[in-house]
Short mmCIF file of C-alpha atoms in Angstrom, two decimals:
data_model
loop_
_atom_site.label_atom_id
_atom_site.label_comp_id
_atom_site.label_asym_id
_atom_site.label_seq_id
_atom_site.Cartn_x
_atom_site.Cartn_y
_atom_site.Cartn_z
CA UNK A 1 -20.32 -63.89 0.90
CA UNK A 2 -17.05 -62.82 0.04
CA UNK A 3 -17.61 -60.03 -2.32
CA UNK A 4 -18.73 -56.73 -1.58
CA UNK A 5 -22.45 -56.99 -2.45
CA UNK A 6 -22.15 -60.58 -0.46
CA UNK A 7 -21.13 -58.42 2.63
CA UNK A 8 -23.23 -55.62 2.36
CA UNK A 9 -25.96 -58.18 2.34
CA UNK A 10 -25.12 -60.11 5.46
CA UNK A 11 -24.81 -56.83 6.99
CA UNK A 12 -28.22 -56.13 6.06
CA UNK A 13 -29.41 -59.47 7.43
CA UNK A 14 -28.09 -58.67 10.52
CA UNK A 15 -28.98 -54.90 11.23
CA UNK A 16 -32.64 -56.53 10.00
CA UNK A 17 -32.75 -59.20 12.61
CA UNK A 18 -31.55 -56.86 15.53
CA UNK A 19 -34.76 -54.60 14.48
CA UNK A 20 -37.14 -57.26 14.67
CA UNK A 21 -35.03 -58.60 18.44
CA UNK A 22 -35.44 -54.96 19.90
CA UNK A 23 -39.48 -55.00 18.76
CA UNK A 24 -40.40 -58.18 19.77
CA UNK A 25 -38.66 -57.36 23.23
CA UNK A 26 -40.74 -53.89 23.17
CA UNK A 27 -44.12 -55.78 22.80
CA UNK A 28 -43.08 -58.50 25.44
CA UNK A 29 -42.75 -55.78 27.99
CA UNK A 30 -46.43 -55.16 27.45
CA UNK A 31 -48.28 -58.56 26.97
CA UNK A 32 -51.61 -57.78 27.80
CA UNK A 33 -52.17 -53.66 27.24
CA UNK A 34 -53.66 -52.12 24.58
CA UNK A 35 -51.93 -48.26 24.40
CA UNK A 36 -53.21 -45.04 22.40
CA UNK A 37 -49.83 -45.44 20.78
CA UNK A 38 -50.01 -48.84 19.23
CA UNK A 39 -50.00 -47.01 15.65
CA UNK A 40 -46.72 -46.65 16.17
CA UNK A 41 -45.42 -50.03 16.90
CA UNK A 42 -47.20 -50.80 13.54
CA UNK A 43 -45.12 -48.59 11.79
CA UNK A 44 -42.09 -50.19 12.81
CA UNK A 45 -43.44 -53.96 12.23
CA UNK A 46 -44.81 -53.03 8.80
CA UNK A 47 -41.46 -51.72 8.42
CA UNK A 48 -39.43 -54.51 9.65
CA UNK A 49 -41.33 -56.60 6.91
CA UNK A 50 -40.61 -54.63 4.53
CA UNK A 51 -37.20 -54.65 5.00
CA UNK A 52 -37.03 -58.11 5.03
CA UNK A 53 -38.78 -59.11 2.02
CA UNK A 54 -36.62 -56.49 0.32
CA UNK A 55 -33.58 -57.91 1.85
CA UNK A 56 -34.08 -61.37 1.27
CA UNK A 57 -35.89 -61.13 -2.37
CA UNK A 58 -34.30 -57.90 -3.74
CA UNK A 59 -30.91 -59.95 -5.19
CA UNK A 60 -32.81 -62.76 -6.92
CA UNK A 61 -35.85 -60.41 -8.44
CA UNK A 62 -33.46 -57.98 -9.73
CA UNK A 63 -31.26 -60.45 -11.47
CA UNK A 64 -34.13 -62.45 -12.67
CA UNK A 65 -37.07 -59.95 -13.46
CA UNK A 66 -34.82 -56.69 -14.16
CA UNK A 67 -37.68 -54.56 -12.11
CA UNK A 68 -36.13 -51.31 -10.90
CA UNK A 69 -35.98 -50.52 -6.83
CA UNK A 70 -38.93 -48.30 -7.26
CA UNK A 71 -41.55 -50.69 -8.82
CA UNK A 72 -40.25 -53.35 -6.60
CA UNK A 73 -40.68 -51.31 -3.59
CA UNK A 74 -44.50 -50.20 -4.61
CA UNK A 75 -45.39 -53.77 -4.99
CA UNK A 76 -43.94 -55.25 -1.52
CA UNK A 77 -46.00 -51.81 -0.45
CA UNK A 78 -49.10 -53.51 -1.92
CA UNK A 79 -48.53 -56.54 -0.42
CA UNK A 80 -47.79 -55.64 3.17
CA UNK A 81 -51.35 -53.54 2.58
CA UNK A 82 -52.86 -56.77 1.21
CA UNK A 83 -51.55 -58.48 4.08
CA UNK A 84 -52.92 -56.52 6.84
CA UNK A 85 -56.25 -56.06 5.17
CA UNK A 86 -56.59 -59.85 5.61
CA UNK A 87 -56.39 -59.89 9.61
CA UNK A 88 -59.18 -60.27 11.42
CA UNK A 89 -59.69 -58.02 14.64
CA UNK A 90 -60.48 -60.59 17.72
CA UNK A 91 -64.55 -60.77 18.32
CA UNK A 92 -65.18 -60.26 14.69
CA UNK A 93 -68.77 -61.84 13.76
CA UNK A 94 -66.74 -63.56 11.13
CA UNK A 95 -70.27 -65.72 10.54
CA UNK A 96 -72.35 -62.94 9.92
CA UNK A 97 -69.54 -61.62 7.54
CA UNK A 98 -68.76 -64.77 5.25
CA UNK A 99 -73.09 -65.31 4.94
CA UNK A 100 -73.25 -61.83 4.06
CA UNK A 101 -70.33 -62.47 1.46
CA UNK A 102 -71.47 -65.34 -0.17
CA UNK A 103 -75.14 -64.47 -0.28
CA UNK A 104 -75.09 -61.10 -1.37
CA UNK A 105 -73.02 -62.09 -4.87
CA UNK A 106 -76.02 -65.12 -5.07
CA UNK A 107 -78.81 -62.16 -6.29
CA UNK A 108 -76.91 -61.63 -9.00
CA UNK A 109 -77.36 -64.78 -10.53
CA UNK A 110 -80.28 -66.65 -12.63
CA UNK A 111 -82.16 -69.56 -12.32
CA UNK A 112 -81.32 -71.21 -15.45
CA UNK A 113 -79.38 -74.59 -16.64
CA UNK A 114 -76.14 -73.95 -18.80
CA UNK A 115 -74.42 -76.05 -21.79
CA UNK A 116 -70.94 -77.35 -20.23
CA UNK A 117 -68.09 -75.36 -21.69
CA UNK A 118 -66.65 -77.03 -24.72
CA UNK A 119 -70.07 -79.49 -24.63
CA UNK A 120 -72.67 -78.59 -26.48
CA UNK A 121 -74.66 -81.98 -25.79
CA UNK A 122 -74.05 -81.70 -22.07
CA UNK A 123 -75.94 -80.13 -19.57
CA UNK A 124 -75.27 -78.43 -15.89
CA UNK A 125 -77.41 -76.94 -13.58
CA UNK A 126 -75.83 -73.16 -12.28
CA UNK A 127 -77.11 -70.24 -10.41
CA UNK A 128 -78.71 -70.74 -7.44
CA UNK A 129 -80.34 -73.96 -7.62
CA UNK A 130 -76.93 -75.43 -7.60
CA UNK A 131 -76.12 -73.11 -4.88
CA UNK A 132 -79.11 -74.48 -2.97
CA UNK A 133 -78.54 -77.79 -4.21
CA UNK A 134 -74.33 -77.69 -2.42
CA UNK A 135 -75.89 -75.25 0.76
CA UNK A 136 -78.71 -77.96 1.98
CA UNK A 137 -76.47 -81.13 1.10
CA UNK A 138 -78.54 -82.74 -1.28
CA UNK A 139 -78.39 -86.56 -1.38
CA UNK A 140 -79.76 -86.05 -4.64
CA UNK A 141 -78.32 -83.56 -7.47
CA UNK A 142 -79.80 -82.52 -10.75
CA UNK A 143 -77.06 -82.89 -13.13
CA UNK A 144 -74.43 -85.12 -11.70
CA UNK A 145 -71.04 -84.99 -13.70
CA UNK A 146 -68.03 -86.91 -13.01
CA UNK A 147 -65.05 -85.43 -14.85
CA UNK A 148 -62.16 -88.20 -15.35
CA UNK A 149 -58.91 -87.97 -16.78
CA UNK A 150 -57.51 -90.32 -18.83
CA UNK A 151 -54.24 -92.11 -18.85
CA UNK A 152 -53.56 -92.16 -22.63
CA UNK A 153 -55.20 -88.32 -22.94
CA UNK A 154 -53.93 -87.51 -26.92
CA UNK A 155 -55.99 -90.63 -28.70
CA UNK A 156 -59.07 -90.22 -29.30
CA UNK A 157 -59.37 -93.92 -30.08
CA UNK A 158 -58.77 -95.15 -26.81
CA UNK A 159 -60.90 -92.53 -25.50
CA UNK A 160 -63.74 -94.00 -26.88
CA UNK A 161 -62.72 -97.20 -26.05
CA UNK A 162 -62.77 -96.20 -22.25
CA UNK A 163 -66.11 -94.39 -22.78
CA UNK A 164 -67.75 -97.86 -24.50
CA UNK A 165 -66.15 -99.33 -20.72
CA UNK A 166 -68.39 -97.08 -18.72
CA UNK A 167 -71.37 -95.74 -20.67
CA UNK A 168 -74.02 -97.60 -19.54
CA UNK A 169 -75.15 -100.04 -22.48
CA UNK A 170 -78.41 -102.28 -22.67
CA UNK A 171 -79.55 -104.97 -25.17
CA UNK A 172 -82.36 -102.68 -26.02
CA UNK A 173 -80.26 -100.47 -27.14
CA UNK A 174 -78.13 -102.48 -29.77
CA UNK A 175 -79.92 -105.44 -30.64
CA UNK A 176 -84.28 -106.17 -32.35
CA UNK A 177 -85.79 -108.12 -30.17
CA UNK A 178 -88.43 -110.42 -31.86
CA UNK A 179 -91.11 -112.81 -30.77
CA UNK A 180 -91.16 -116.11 -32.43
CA UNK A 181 -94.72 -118.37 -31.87
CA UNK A 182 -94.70 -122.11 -33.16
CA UNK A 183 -97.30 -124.13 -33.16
CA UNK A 184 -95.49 -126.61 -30.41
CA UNK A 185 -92.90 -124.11 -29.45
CA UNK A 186 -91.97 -120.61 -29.05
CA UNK A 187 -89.16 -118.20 -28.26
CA UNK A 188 -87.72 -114.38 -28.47
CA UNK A 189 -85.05 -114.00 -30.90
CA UNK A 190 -82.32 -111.58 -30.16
CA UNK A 191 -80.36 -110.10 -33.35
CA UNK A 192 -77.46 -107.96 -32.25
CA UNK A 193 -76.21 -105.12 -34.56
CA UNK A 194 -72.52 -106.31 -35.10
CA UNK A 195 -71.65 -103.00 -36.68
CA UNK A 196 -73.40 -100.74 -33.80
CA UNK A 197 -71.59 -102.75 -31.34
CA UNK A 198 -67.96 -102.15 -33.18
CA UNK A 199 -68.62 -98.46 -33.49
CA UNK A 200 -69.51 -98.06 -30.09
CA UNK A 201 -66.32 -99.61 -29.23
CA UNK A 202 -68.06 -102.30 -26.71
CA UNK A 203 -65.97 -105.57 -27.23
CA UNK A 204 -69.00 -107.70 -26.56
CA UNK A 205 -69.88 -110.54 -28.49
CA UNK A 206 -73.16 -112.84 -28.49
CA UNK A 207 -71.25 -115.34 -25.36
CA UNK A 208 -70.46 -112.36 -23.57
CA UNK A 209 -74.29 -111.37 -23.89
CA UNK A 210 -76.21 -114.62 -23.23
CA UNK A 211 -73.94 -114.11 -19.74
CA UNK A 212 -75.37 -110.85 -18.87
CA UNK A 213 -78.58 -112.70 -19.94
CA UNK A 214 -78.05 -115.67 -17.46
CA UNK A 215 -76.60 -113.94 -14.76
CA UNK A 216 -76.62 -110.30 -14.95
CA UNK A 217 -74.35 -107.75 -13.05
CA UNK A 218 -73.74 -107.43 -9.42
CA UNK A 219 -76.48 -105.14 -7.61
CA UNK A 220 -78.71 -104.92 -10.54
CA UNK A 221 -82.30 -105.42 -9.68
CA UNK A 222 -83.91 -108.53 -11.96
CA UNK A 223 -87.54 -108.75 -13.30
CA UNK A 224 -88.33 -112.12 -11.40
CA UNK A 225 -88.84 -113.38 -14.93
CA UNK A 226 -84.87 -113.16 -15.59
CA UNK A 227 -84.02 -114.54 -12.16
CA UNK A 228 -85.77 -117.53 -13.65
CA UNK A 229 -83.43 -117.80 -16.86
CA UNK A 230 -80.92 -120.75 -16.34
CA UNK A 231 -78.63 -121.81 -19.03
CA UNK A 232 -80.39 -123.85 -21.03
CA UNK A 233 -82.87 -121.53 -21.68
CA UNK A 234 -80.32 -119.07 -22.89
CA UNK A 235 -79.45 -120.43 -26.50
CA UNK A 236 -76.52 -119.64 -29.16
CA UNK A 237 -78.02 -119.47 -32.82
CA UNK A 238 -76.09 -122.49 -34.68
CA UNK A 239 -76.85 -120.63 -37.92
CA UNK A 240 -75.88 -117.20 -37.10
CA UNK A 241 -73.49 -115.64 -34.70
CA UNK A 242 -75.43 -112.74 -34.26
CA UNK A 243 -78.82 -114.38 -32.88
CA UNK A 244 -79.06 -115.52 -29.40
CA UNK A 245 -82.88 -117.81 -28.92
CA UNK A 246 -84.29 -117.20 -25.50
CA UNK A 247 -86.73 -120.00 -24.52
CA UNK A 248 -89.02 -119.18 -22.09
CA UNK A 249 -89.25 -120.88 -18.47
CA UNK A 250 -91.62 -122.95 -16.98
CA UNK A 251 -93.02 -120.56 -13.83
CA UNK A 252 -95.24 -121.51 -10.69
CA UNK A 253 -97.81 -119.44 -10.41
CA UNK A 254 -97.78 -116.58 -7.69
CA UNK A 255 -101.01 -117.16 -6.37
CA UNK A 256 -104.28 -119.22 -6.69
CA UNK A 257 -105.69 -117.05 -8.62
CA UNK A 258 -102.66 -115.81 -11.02
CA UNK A 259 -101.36 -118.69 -13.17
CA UNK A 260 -98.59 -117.63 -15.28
CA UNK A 261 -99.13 -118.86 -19.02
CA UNK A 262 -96.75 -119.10 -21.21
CA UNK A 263 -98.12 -116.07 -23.49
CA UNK A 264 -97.66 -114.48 -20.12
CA UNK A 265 -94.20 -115.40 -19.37
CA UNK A 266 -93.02 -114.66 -23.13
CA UNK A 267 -94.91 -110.77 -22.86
CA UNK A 268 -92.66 -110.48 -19.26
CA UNK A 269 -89.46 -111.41 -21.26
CA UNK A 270 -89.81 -108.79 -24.05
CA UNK A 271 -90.56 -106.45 -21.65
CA UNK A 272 -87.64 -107.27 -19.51
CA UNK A 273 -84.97 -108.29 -21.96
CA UNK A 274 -84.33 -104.65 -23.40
CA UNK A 275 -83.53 -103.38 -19.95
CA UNK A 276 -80.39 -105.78 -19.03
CA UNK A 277 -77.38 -104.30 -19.29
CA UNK A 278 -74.62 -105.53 -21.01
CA UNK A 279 -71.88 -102.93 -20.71
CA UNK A 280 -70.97 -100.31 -18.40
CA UNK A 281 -71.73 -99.07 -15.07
CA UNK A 282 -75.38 -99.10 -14.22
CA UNK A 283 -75.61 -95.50 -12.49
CA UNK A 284 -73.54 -94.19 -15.42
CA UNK A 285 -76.63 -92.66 -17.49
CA UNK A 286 -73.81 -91.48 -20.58
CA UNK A 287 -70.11 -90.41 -21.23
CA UNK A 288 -69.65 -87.67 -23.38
CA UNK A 289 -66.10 -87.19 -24.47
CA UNK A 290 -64.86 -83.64 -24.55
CA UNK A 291 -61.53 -82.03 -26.21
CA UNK A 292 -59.25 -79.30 -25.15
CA UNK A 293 -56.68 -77.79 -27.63
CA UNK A 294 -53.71 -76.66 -25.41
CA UNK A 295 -51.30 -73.94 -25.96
CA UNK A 296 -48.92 -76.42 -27.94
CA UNK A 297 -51.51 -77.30 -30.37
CA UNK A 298 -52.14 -80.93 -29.19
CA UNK A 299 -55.70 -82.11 -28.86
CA UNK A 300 -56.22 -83.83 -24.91
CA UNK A 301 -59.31 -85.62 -23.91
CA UNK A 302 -61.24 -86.52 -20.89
CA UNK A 303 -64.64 -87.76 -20.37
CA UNK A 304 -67.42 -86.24 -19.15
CA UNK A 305 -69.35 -88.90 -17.23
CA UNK A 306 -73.29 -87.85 -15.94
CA UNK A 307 -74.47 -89.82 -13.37
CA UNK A 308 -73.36 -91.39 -10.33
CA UNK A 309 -70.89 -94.27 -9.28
CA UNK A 310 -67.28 -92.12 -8.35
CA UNK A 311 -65.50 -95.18 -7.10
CA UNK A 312 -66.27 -97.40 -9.90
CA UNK A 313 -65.37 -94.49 -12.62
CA UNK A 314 -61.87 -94.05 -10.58
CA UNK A 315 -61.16 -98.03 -10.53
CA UNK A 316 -62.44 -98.57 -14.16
CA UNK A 317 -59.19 -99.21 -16.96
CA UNK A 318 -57.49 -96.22 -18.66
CA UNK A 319 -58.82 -93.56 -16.23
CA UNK A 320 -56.77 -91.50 -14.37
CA UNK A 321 -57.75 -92.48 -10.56
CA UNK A 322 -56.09 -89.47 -9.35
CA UNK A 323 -57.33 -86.98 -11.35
CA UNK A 324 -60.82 -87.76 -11.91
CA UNK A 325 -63.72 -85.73 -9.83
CA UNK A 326 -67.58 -85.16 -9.28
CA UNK A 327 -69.42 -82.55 -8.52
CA UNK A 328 -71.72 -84.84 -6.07
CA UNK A 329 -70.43 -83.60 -2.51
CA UNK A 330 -72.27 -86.36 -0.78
CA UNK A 331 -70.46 -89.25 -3.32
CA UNK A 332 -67.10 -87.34 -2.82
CA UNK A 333 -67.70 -87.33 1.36
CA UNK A 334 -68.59 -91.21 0.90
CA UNK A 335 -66.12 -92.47 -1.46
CA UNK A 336 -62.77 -90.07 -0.66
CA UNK A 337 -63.74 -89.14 2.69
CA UNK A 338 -64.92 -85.61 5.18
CA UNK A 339 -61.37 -83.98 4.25
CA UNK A 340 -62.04 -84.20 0.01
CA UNK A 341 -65.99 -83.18 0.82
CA UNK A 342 -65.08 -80.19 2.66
CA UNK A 343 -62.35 -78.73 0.00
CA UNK A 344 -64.57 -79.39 -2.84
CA UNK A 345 -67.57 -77.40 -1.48
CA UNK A 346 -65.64 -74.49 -1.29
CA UNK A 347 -64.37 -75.65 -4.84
CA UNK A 348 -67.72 -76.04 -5.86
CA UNK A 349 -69.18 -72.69 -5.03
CA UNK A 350 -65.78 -70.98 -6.53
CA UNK A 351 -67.26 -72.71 -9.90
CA UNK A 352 -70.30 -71.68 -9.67
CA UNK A 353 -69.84 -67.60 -8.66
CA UNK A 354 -66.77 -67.92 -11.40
CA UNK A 355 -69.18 -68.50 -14.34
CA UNK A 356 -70.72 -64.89 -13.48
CA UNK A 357 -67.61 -62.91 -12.96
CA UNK A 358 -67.95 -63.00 -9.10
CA UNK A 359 -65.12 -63.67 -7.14
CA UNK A 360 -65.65 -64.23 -3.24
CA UNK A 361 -62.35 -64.81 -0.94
CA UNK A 362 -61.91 -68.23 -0.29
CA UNK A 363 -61.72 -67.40 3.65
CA UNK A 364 -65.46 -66.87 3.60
CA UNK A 365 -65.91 -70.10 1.68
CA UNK A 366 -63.34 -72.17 4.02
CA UNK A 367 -65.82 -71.38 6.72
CA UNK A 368 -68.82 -72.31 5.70
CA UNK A 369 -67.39 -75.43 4.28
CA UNK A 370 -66.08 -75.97 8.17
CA UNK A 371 -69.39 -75.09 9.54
CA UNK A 372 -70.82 -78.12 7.44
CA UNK A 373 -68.12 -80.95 7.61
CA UNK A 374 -67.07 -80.23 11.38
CA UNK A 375 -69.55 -82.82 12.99
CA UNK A 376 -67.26 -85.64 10.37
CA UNK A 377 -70.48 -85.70 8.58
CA UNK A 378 -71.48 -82.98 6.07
CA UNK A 379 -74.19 -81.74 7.53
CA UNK A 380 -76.90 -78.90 5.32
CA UNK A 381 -78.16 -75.38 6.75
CA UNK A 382 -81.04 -76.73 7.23
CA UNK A 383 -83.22 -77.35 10.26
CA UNK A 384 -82.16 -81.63 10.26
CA UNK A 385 -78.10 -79.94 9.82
CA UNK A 386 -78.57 -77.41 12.38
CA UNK A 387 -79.94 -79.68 15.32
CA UNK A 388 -76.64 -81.76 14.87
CA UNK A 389 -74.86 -79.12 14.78
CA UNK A 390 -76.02 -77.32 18.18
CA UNK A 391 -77.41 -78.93 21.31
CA UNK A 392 -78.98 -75.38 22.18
CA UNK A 393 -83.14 -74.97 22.46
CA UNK A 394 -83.73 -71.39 21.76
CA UNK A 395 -81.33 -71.31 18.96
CA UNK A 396 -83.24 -74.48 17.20
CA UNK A 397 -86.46 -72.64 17.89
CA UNK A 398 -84.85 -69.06 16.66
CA UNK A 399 -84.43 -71.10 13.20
CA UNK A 400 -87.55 -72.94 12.49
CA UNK A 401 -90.34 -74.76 14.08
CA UNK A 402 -90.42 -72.60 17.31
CA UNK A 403 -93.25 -73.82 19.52
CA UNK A 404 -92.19 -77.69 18.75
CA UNK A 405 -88.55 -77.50 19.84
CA UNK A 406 -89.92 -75.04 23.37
CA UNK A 407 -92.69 -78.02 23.28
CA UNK A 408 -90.27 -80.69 23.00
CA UNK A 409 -87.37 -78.95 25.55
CA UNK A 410 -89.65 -78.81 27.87
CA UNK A 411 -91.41 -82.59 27.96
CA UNK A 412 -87.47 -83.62 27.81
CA UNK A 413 -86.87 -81.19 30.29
CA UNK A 414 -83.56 -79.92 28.09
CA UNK A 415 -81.40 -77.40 29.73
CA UNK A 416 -80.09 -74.17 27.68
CA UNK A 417 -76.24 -72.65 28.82
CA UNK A 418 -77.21 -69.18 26.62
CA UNK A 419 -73.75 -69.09 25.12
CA UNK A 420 -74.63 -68.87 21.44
CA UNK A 421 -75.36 -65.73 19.56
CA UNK A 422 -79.31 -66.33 19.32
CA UNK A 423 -79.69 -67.38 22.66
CA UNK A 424 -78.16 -64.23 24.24
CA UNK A 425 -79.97 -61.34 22.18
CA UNK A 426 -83.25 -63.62 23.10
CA UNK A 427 -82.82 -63.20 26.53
CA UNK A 428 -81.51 -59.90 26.37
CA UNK A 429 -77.72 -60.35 27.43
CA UNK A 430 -74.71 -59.25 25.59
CA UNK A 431 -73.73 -61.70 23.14
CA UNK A 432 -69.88 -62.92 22.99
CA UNK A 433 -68.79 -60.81 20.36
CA UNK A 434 -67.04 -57.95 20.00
CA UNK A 435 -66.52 -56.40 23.10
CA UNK A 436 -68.84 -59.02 24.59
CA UNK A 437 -66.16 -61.80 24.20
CA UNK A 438 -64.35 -60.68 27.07
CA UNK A 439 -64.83 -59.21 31.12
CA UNK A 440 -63.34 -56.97 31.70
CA UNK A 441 -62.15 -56.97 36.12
CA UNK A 442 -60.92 -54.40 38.14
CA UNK A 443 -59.55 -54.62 41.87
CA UNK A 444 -61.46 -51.71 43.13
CA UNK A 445 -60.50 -52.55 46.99
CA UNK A 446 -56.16 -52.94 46.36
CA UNK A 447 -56.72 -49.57 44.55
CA UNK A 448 -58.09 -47.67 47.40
CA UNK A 449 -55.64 -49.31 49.74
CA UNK A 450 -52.40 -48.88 47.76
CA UNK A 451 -50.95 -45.01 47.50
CA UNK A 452 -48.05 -43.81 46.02
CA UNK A 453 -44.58 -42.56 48.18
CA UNK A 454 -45.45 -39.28 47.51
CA UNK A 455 -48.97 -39.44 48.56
CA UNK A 456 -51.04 -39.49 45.28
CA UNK A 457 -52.73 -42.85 44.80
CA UNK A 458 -52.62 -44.83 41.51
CA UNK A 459 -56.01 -43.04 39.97
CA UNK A 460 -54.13 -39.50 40.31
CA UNK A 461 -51.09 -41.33 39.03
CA UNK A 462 -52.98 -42.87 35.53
CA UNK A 463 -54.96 -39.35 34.97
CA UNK A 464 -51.88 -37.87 34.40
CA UNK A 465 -50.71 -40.24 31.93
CA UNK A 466 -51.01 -41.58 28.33
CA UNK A 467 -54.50 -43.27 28.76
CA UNK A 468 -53.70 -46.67 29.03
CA UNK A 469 -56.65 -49.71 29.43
CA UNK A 470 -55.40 -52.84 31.16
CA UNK A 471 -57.22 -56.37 30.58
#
């Protein structure tokens, strides 16, 4: 501060805040008119910013960016323009506007499914079923895809190591089920593929199996036929390390008329063996792993996970907790909570406009993701979301359904305050927007009664005036 240019910018600084003083003391003086001339105080707060963003930034972009004065001063011009572009005038059908927004880009887009980038195997719905799908809050998705990061992201090794973790994997799958018939005896005989089950990067052997056999995984629905297994049913081949011998048990029969033979009980195991998983997460349907080359050359890879089951992809080993995401806004409200739901809608529809060059500001999407997550609950534009949303009878019946809501208001004998857009234009009244948000009141009587010292009284006074409107 000590130098010249140190000086002459303090001085700056403070001619800059005694501007701003004297126009914030000019608009105090008037708190609640609205004046012909309010152009001008404009001018001189547009200007006042100006000045200070020039003041304040000028020094460090100069030294840093070597812009001269003149491009520096067009672009704070664009911004200030930018900036008052963005306000909102009060009464604005802001609604109306951000539907109008969103919905309007939507008939530009198709009803097809596209390849993930970088994925040629992987599939994800667009266009506007996925709009629809994000807009009604569908418990149920077409292509659900959980994106997860992983911890060690530059070996591809350990990627698929994580991906044999989560993929679901059943015996089916890796293994030749055969049936074996004695003439005192018989059994299934399960050969596993050793050399599938390395390259798939599993780390099961034939104990781990017979466990999954025996006992299964937690939540899994089991034939009754498996419920029935016990351990010694579940045998380890003494001559090969591969084979595991599954004996069949001895079952009561169901009914009086269904006794369960053993040819019976054997047909239910085949059937029922190939379904029981043995690795992975059982709403996990497959984990594709995809590859990005960055900037630096280096090769960094994340899985692509379709299906459902967020928390247990997060808590799984070498993923990324923090960093991994799904495109399920219902999973996302249930697992990371109302906040995380309502920020990825917005993120969601951003994706989807993005993919066909449309860009819509994220005001309009911040809204509608309010609209649907204010209740705590995400809640779809639908007629089940809008009657939580809104207590009000003729706006339920404005949307769908109208002679059972009026049927149903009246046997409950529901009472309507007409406060909401559709309930005013229904029964004719201005609606609270616009100039309709506010009354305006006028105290007809004291102006009759009070006259000026020279005679004139205060409506002679204000028609010789700027026209001025008080509130």
């Amino acid at each position: 501060a000590n130098t010249p240019q140190g000086s002459s910018t303090l001085e700056e600084r403070r001619k800059l805040r005694k501007r701003a003083r004297e126009l914030a003391a000019r608009k105090k003086d008037r708190p609640i008119t609205v004046s012909l001339r309010a152009e001008e105080e404009e001018e001189d707060e547009e200007e006042v910013m100006r000045d200070a963003v020039y003041v304040s930034a000028r020094k460090t972009v100069f030294a840093l960016c070597g812009i001269c004065p003149s491009h520096f001063d067009s672009f704070i011009h664009r911004i200030l323009h930018k900036y008052k572009r963005s306000h909102v005038e009060p009464g604005e059908a802001i609604g109306a506007l951000g539907a109008q927004s969103i919905s309007e880009p939507g008939t530009q887009m198709t009803l097809k499914t596209f390849h993930f980038a970088g994925v040629a195997s992987m599939n994800v719905t667009l266009g506007v079923p996925r709009l629809t799908e994000i807009i009604n809050a569908a418990k149920l998705i077409s292509t659900p895809i959980i994106t997860a990061k992983l911890v060690q992201n530059d070996n591809e090794f350990t990627a698929r190591l994580v991906k044999g973790q989560i993929e679901k994997t059943t015996l089916g799958q890796v293994s030749v089920i055969t049936e074996v018939y004695a003439a005192d005896s018989c059994h299934i005989l399960i050969d596993l593929d050793m050399d599938l089950i390395d390259n798939l990067q599993l780390g099961v052997d034939n104990t781990s199996v017979r466990q999954r056999i025996v006992n299964g995984i937690p939540g899994q629905a089991r034939a009754p036929v498996l419920r029935a297994l016990m351990d010694k049913h579940v045998q380890l081949s003494q001559s090969r390390s591969t084979q595991i011998r599954v004996v069949p048990p001895e079952m009561k029969p169901t009914s009086k008329g269904d006794v369960m033979t053993t040819y019976f009980v054997m047909q239910a195991l085949k059937g029922a063996l190939p379904g029981v998983i043995i690795q992975g997460i059982k709403s996990v349907a497959r984990a594709v792993i995809n590859s990005e080359e960055k900037k630096d050359g280096k090769t960094e890879y994340n899985l692509l996970v379709e299906g459902y089951g967020l928390s247990d992809v997060m808590g799984s080993p070498g993923i990324d907790g923090l960093d991994t995401e799904s495109n399920h806004i219902i999973e996302v409200k249930e697992v990371l909570g109302i906040e995380a739901a309502r920020k990825k809608i917005a993120a969601e529809i951003t994706y989807i406009m993005g993919a066909y060059g449309i860009h819509i500001d994220s005001r309009h999407l911040m809204l509608l993701s309010d609209v649907m997550t204010f209740k705590g609950e995400i809640l779809g534009i639908t007629r089940f979301g809008v009657s939580k949303m809104r207590e009000s009878v003729l706006m339920l019946a404005s949307f769908e359904k109208t002679t059972d809501h009026l049927f149903d208001a009246a046997l409950h004998s529901r009472r309507d305050n007409i406060v909401g857009v559709s309930e005013c234009i229904i029964m004719g009244v201005p609606i609270p927007l616009g100039t309709g948000l506010f009354k305006l009141l006028r105290d007809v009587e004291h102006d009759h009664c009070r006259t000026l010292n020279n005679g004139r009284s205060v409506k002679d006074q204000l028609a010789n005036q700027d026209p001025v409107f008080t509130l």
